[in-house]
mmCIF file of C-alpha atoms in Angstrom:
data_model
loop_
_atom_site.group_PDB
_atom_site.id
_atom_site.type_symbol
_atom_site.label_atom_id
_atom_site.label_comp_id
_atom_site.label_asym_id
_atom_site.label_seq_id
_atom_site.Cartn_x
_atom_site.Cartn_y
_atom_site.Cartn_z
ATOM 1 C CA MET V 18 -0.535 65.357 18.428
ATOM 2 C CA ALA V 19 -0.963 65.435 14.768
ATOM 3 C CA VAL V 20 1.840 64.071 13.665
ATOM 4 C CA ALA V 21 0.169 61.103 16.051
ATOM 5 C CA TRP V 22 -2.179 61.075 14.026
ATOM 6 C CA SER V 23 -0.532 61.790 11.105
ATOM 7 C CA GLU V 24 1.904 58.160 11.419
ATOM 8 C CA LYS V 25 -1.476 55.819 12.896
ATOM 9 C CA ALA V 26 -3.186 56.757 10.199
ATOM 10 C CA SER V 27 0.140 55.792 7.952
ATOM 11 C CA SER V 28 0.879 52.445 10.229
ATOM 12 C CA MET V 29 -2.847 51.984 9.524
ATOM 13 C CA GLU V 30 -1.833 52.015 6.011
ATOM 14 C CA ALA V 31 0.066 49.494 5.313
ATOM 15 C CA LEU V 32 -1.641 47.450 7.647
ATOM 16 C CA SER V 33 -4.333 46.814 4.874
ATOM 17 C CA LEU V 34 -1.908 46.905 1.762
ATOM 18 C CA SER V 35 0.135 43.886 3.059
ATOM 19 C CA PRO V 36 -0.581 41.757 0.244
ATOM 20 C CA PRO V 37 -2.635 39.189 3.060
ATOM 21 C CA MET V 38 -1.613 35.925 4.266
ATOM 22 C CA SER V 39 -2.193 33.260 2.205
ATOM 23 C CA PRO V 40 -4.419 30.369 3.135
ATOM 24 C CA PRO V 41 -2.144 26.318 3.914
ATOM 25 C CA VAL V 42 -2.724 24.004 0.716
ATOM 26 C CA ILE V 43 -4.617 21.578 2.117
ATOM 27 C CA LEU V 44 -3.199 18.644 0.064
ATOM 28 C CA THR V 45 -6.660 14.689 -0.650
ATOM 29 C CA GLN V 46 -4.911 12.051 -0.508
ATOM 30 C CA ASP V 47 -4.510 11.194 -3.899
ATOM 31 C CA GLU V 48 -1.893 14.162 -3.515
ATOM 32 C CA LEU V 49 -0.133 12.296 -1.353
ATOM 33 C CA LYS V 50 -0.200 8.990 -2.449
ATOM 34 C CA LYS V 51 1.425 10.538 -5.434
ATOM 35 C CA ILE V 52 4.675 12.050 -4.169
ATOM 36 C CA ALA V 53 5.008 9.743 -2.133
ATOM 37 C CA ALA V 54 4.822 7.905 -5.328
ATOM 38 C CA TYR V 55 7.042 9.854 -7.219
ATOM 39 C CA LYS V 56 9.747 9.963 -4.542
ATOM 40 C CA ALA V 57 10.012 6.332 -4.579
ATOM 41 C CA VAL V 58 11.141 6.224 -8.486
ATOM 42 C CA GLU V 59 13.852 8.625 -8.250
ATOM 43 C CA PHE V 60 15.209 4.629 -6.670
ATOM 44 C CA VAL V 61 14.354 3.619 -9.169
ATOM 45 C CA GLU V 62 18.071 2.864 -12.073
ATOM 46 C CA SER V 63 18.007 1.656 -15.637
ATOM 47 C CA GLY V 64 18.722 -1.581 -16.586
ATOM 48 C CA MET V 65 16.259 -2.953 -13.477
ATOM 49 C CA VAL V 66 13.441 -6.127 -13.410
ATOM 50 C CA LEU V 67 10.868 -3.579 -10.683
ATOM 51 C CA GLY V 68 8.218 -5.338 -8.813
ATOM 52 C CA LEU V 69 4.872 -3.034 -10.077
ATOM 53 C CA GLY V 70 2.290 -3.133 -7.390
ATOM 54 C CA THR V 71 -1.388 -2.777 -7.588
ATOM 55 C CA GLY V 72 -3.561 -0.102 -6.337
ATOM 56 C CA SER V 73 -4.155 3.540 -5.199
ATOM 57 C CA THR V 74 -1.132 4.230 -4.658
ATOM 58 C CA ALA V 75 1.188 2.182 -6.600
ATOM 59 C CA LYS V 76 -0.879 3.086 -9.916
ATOM 60 C CA HIS V 77 1.138 6.985 -9.834
ATOM 61 C CA ALA V 78 4.392 4.667 -9.296
ATOM 62 C CA VAL V 79 3.415 2.588 -12.293
ATOM 63 C CA ASP V 80 2.631 5.901 -14.185
ATOM 64 C CA ARG V 81 5.604 7.543 -13.681
ATOM 65 C CA ILE V 82 8.102 4.624 -14.801
ATOM 66 C CA GLY V 83 5.967 4.883 -18.229
ATOM 67 C CA GLU V 84 6.459 8.331 -18.727
ATOM 68 C CA LEU V 85 10.255 7.938 -17.259
ATOM 69 C CA LEU V 86 10.803 5.621 -19.599
ATOM 70 C CA ARG V 87 8.473 7.486 -22.899
ATOM 71 C CA GLN V 88 11.199 10.582 -22.145
ATOM 72 C CA GLY V 89 14.108 8.371 -22.405
ATOM 73 C CA ARG V 90 15.238 8.653 -18.588
ATOM 74 C CA LEU V 91 14.496 5.016 -18.051
ATOM 75 C CA THR V 92 16.077 2.061 -20.392
ATOM 76 C CA ASN V 93 15.916 -1.785 -20.335
ATOM 77 C CA ILE V 94 13.407 -1.320 -17.687
ATOM 78 C CA ILE V 95 11.566 -5.097 -16.998
ATOM 79 C CA GLY V 96 8.695 -5.100 -14.988
ATOM 80 C CA ILE V 97 7.646 -8.138 -12.660
ATOM 81 C CA PRO V 98 3.090 -7.258 -12.654
ATOM 82 C CA THR V 99 2.147 -8.102 -9.286
ATOM 83 C CA SER V 100 -2.593 -7.905 -10.648
ATOM 84 C CA LYS V 101 -3.851 -8.771 -14.605
ATOM 85 C CA LYS V 102 -4.205 -5.465 -13.054
ATOM 86 C CA THR V 103 -1.309 -3.847 -13.048
ATOM 87 C CA GLN V 104 -0.666 -5.867 -15.995
ATOM 88 C CA GLU V 105 -2.868 -4.072 -17.655
ATOM 89 C CA GLN V 106 -2.069 -1.085 -17.042
ATOM 90 C CA ALA V 107 1.632 -1.705 -17.760
ATOM 91 C CA ILE V 108 1.313 -2.174 -21.228
ATOM 92 C CA SER V 109 -0.575 0.286 -21.636
ATOM 93 C CA LEU V 110 1.919 2.214 -20.659
ATOM 94 C CA GLY V 111 5.039 0.427 -22.941
ATOM 95 C CA ILE V 112 6.722 -1.185 -20.023
ATOM 96 C CA PRO V 113 8.141 -4.195 -20.779
ATOM 97 C CA LEU V 114 7.169 -7.574 -18.910
ATOM 98 C CA SER V 115 8.241 -10.499 -17.852
ATOM 99 C CA ASP V 116 7.045 -12.363 -14.421
ATOM 100 C CA LEU V 117 9.044 -15.115 -11.797
ATOM 101 C CA ASP V 118 9.540 -17.310 -13.745
ATOM 102 C CA SER V 119 12.106 -15.710 -16.258
ATOM 103 C CA HIS V 120 13.373 -13.274 -13.417
ATOM 104 C CA PRO V 121 13.736 -14.879 -9.662
ATOM 105 C CA THR V 122 15.370 -12.783 -8.903
ATOM 106 C CA ILE V 123 13.829 -8.717 -8.609
ATOM 107 C CA ASP V 124 16.506 -5.822 -8.399
ATOM 108 C CA LEU V 125 13.153 -3.314 -6.650
ATOM 109 C CA ALA V 126 9.690 -3.620 -5.683
ATOM 110 C CA ILE V 127 7.067 -0.269 -5.270
ATOM 111 C CA ASP V 128 4.601 -0.890 -3.488
ATOM 112 C CA GLY V 129 1.855 0.371 -1.497
ATOM 113 C CA ALA V 130 0.569 -0.463 2.406
ATOM 114 C CA ASP V 131 -2.755 -0.209 3.420
ATOM 115 C CA GLU V 132 -1.411 -0.574 7.429
ATOM 116 C CA VAL V 133 2.116 0.074 8.336
ATOM 117 C CA ASP V 134 3.127 -0.210 12.234
ATOM 118 C CA PRO V 135 6.748 0.633 14.273
ATOM 119 C CA HIS V 136 7.755 -2.190 13.223
ATOM 120 C CA LEU V 137 7.678 -1.433 9.436
ATOM 121 C CA ASN V 138 5.467 -4.490 9.394
ATOM 122 C CA LEU V 139 2.159 -4.467 6.894
ATOM 123 C CA VAL V 140 -0.781 -5.047 6.624
ATOM 124 C CA LYS V 141 -1.949 -5.462 2.265
ATOM 125 C CA GLY V 142 -4.589 -7.243 0.375
ATOM 126 C CA ARG V 143 -7.207 -4.674 0.215
ATOM 127 C CA GLY V 144 -7.159 -4.232 -3.479
ATOM 128 C CA GLY V 145 -7.187 -8.817 -4.033
ATOM 129 C CA SER V 146 -4.190 -9.267 -5.216
ATOM 130 C CA LEU V 147 -1.610 -9.947 -1.573
ATOM 131 C CA LEU V 148 -0.371 -13.707 -3.181
ATOM 132 C CA ARG V 149 1.341 -12.852 -6.061
ATOM 133 C CA GLU V 150 1.585 -8.986 -4.251
ATOM 134 C CA LYS V 151 3.449 -11.054 -1.829
ATOM 135 C CA MET V 152 4.876 -13.523 -4.308
ATOM 136 C CA VAL V 153 6.665 -10.876 -6.757
ATOM 137 C CA GLU V 154 8.530 -8.219 -3.020
ATOM 138 C CA GLY V 155 9.527 -11.874 -1.470
ATOM 139 C CA ALA V 156 11.385 -11.865 -4.946
ATOM 140 C CA CYS V 157 13.050 -7.923 -4.659
ATOM 141 C CA LYS V 158 16.678 -6.854 -3.273
ATOM 142 C CA LYS V 159 15.115 -4.084 -2.160
ATOM 143 C CA PHE V 160 11.126 -3.549 -1.582
ATOM 144 C CA VAL V 161 10.195 0.332 -0.962
ATOM 145 C CA CYS V 162 6.678 1.267 0.361
ATOM 146 C CA ILE V 163 4.860 3.548 -0.644
ATOM 147 C CA VAL V 164 1.965 5.151 2.075
ATOM 148 C CA ASP V 165 -0.130 8.470 2.736
ATOM 149 C CA GLU V 166 -0.128 9.566 7.124
ATOM 150 C CA SER V 167 -3.674 7.627 7.384
ATOM 151 C CA LYS V 168 -2.388 4.238 7.717
ATOM 152 C CA LEU V 169 0.635 4.974 10.220
ATOM 153 C CA VAL V 170 -0.972 2.042 12.589
ATOM 154 C CA LYS V 171 0.349 1.288 16.440
ATOM 155 C CA TYR V 172 -0.247 -2.969 15.306
ATOM 156 C CA LEU V 173 -1.257 -4.553 12.690
ATOM 157 C CA GLY V 174 -5.100 -3.954 12.279
ATOM 158 C CA GLY V 175 -5.608 -0.827 14.551
ATOM 159 C CA SER V 176 -7.132 1.057 12.025
ATOM 160 C CA GLY V 177 -9.864 -1.501 12.460
ATOM 161 C CA LEU V 178 -10.536 -2.491 8.765
ATOM 162 C CA ALA V 179 -9.889 -5.614 7.442
ATOM 163 C CA MET V 180 -6.703 -7.943 7.351
ATOM 164 C CA PRO V 181 -7.083 -9.936 4.848
ATOM 165 C CA VAL V 182 -6.596 -13.430 3.851
ATOM 166 C CA GLU V 183 -6.979 -15.649 0.979
ATOM 167 C CA VAL V 184 -9.125 -18.856 1.057
ATOM 168 C CA VAL V 185 -9.750 -21.852 -1.538
ATOM 169 C CA PRO V 186 -13.508 -21.434 -2.776
ATOM 170 C CA PHE V 187 -13.738 -25.062 -1.029
ATOM 171 C CA CYS V 188 -16.059 -25.202 1.436
ATOM 172 C CA TRP V 189 -14.819 -21.286 2.639
ATOM 173 C CA LYS V 190 -17.144 -21.074 5.380
ATOM 174 C CA PHE V 191 -15.197 -23.774 7.024
ATOM 175 C CA THR V 192 -12.084 -21.670 6.838
ATOM 176 C CA ALA V 193 -13.391 -18.723 7.760
ATOM 177 C CA ASN V 194 -14.321 -20.418 10.887
ATOM 178 C CA LYS V 195 -11.097 -22.072 11.728
ATOM 179 C CA LEU V 196 -10.400 -18.142 10.990
ATOM 180 C CA GLN V 197 -12.684 -16.174 13.791
ATOM 181 C CA ASN V 198 -12.282 -18.490 16.336
ATOM 182 C CA LEU V 199 -7.614 -18.743 15.604
ATOM 183 C CA PHE V 200 -8.782 -14.946 16.766
ATOM 184 C CA ARG V 201 -11.376 -14.548 19.023
ATOM 185 C CA ASP V 202 -9.861 -13.043 22.365
ATOM 186 C CA SER V 203 -8.601 -10.368 19.261
ATOM 187 C CA GLY V 204 -12.546 -9.301 19.282
ATOM 188 C CA CYS V 205 -12.249 -11.509 15.987
ATOM 189 C CA ALA V 206 -15.059 -11.056 12.876
ATOM 190 C CA ALA V 207 -14.668 -12.805 9.854
ATOM 191 C CA LYS V 208 -16.972 -12.086 6.788
ATOM 192 C CA LEU V 209 -16.123 -13.535 2.770
ATOM 193 C CA ARG V 210 -15.494 -9.845 0.855
ATOM 194 C CA LYS V 211 -18.486 -9.323 -1.655
ATOM 195 C CA ASP V 212 -17.964 -8.010 -4.924
ATOM 196 C CA CYS V 213 -20.381 -5.469 -6.345
ATOM 197 C CA LYS V 214 -22.651 -7.175 -7.151
ATOM 198 C CA GLY V 215 -22.665 -9.017 -4.114
ATOM 199 C CA GLU V 216 -21.462 -12.046 -5.419
ATOM 200 C CA PRO V 217 -18.158 -13.913 -3.608
ATOM 201 C CA PHE V 218 -14.887 -11.200 -5.031
ATOM 202 C CA VAL V 219 -12.761 -13.861 -6.770
ATOM 203 C CA THR V 220 -8.511 -13.552 -7.633
ATOM 204 C CA ASP V 221 -6.533 -13.362 -10.659
ATOM 205 C CA ASN V 222 -6.245 -16.663 -8.644
ATOM 206 C CA GLY V 223 -9.730 -18.331 -8.694
ATOM 207 C CA ASN V 224 -9.876 -18.045 -4.666
ATOM 208 C CA TYR V 225 -11.833 -15.807 -2.153
ATOM 209 C CA ILE V 226 -11.124 -13.469 0.466
ATOM 210 C CA VAL V 227 -12.001 -13.547 3.379
ATOM 211 C CA ASP V 228 -11.793 -10.471 5.785
ATOM 212 C CA LEU V 229 -10.286 -10.694 9.741
ATOM 213 C CA TYR V 230 -12.154 -7.346 11.675
ATOM 214 C CA LEU V 231 -10.000 -7.183 14.619
ATOM 215 C CA LYS V 232 -10.228 -5.070 18.187
ATOM 216 C CA LYS V 233 -7.710 -6.021 19.653
ATOM 217 C CA ASP V 234 -3.371 -6.760 19.098
ATOM 218 C CA ILE V 235 -3.028 -10.130 17.713
ATOM 219 C CA GLY V 236 -0.005 -10.791 19.710
ATOM 220 C CA ASP V 237 3.209 -11.962 18.857
ATOM 221 C CA LEU V 238 2.525 -11.156 14.481
ATOM 222 C CA GLN V 239 5.642 -14.251 13.553
ATOM 223 C CA VAL V 240 2.502 -16.807 15.604
ATOM 224 C CA ALA V 241 -0.162 -14.865 14.096
ATOM 225 C CA SER V 242 0.850 -16.032 10.464
ATOM 226 C CA ASP V 243 2.749 -19.031 11.088
ATOM 227 C CA ALA V 244 -1.120 -20.246 13.037
ATOM 228 C CA ILE V 245 -3.551 -18.975 10.183
ATOM 229 C CA LEU V 246 -0.944 -20.294 7.651
ATOM 230 C CA ARG V 247 -1.920 -24.592 9.441
ATOM 231 C CA ILE V 248 -5.140 -23.551 8.475
ATOM 232 C CA ALA V 249 -6.160 -26.477 5.479
ATOM 233 C CA GLY V 250 -7.406 -23.775 2.694
ATOM 234 C CA VAL V 251 -5.758 -21.050 3.511
ATOM 235 C CA VAL V 252 -3.313 -19.536 0.672
ATOM 236 C CA GLU V 253 -1.813 -16.801 1.879
ATOM 237 C CA HIS V 254 -2.773 -14.378 4.555
ATOM 238 C CA GLY V 255 -2.304 -10.216 3.953
ATOM 239 C CA MET V 256 1.495 -9.567 6.843
ATOM 240 C CA PHE V 257 3.961 -8.801 4.956
ATOM 241 C CA LEU V 258 6.342 -9.048 7.601
ATOM 242 C CA ASP V 259 10.008 -7.570 8.364
ATOM 243 C CA MET V 260 9.144 -7.645 4.059
ATOM 244 C CA ALA V 261 9.449 -3.658 4.108
ATOM 245 C CA THR V 262 13.144 -1.867 3.028
ATOM 246 C CA THR V 263 11.751 1.671 2.516
ATOM 247 C CA VAL V 264 8.315 3.155 3.615
ATOM 248 C CA ILE V 265 7.876 6.674 2.718
ATOM 249 C CA VAL V 266 4.552 8.601 4.125
ATOM 250 C CA ALA V 267 3.578 11.163 2.543
ATOM 251 C CA GLY V 268 1.840 14.171 5.186
ATOM 252 C CA GLU V 269 1.083 17.588 5.677
ATOM 253 C CA LEU V 270 4.168 18.450 6.600
ATOM 254 C CA GLY V 271 6.214 16.623 3.686
ATOM 255 C CA ILE V 272 7.809 13.267 3.044
ATOM 256 C CA THR V 273 9.366 10.957 5.728
ATOM 257 C CA ILE V 274 11.197 8.410 4.845
ATOM 258 C CA LYS V 275 11.869 4.667 7.199
ATOM 259 C CA ASN V 276 14.359 2.505 6.230
ATOM 260 C CA LYS V 277 14.735 -0.994 7.960
#
């Protein structure tokens, strides 16, 4: 009996001396964005012309490119910024810059997205830079999109958040009504984007943005795209269709790379 108790006591003592299990590490959304951005920068090689994206996720990639240039691990990089904000960031990091006029073909673009559907179609432009982003990313050989898993949707507009459309300021209400009527079967509400002062948000190109809020799938995306662009007053929309060649998704279980 004593032996049995001794064995039990020893077992209990060993249990109490075992190191406690470490709690799972929960990463913030920004940490996930940084992981995806750093992974995307692994695609960058010396001598490349790079499209530099805009937004909270792309900012991490631009920071990393600047860091690698300072360390001498990347050389002869030329960046094409997609916004004034990214241009200022790149200059502060010492990244040499140019434009599409001088470099009409870009080796690689890295940028974030607001939504990604199962076919790697994107919604971009909630940061207001959709026109320049589409011009730059449409001119690249490879477009690597970086997101955290919260950006994955079943269909574009499925997050219930804004699908941006850049419009000229002239008679913007007329254009907004046209857009809302175009997608009325999807429960569309078209709203002018405002800045922190309650004034119309103005893009780098001097235009306004009308945000479309959808309750249902809008169907064939190419048909929807063509219909939007046929409306006089529309400059560009935030659907990036068949443009991303690779999407890097950072989640709690690690990195997932999706290729076209």
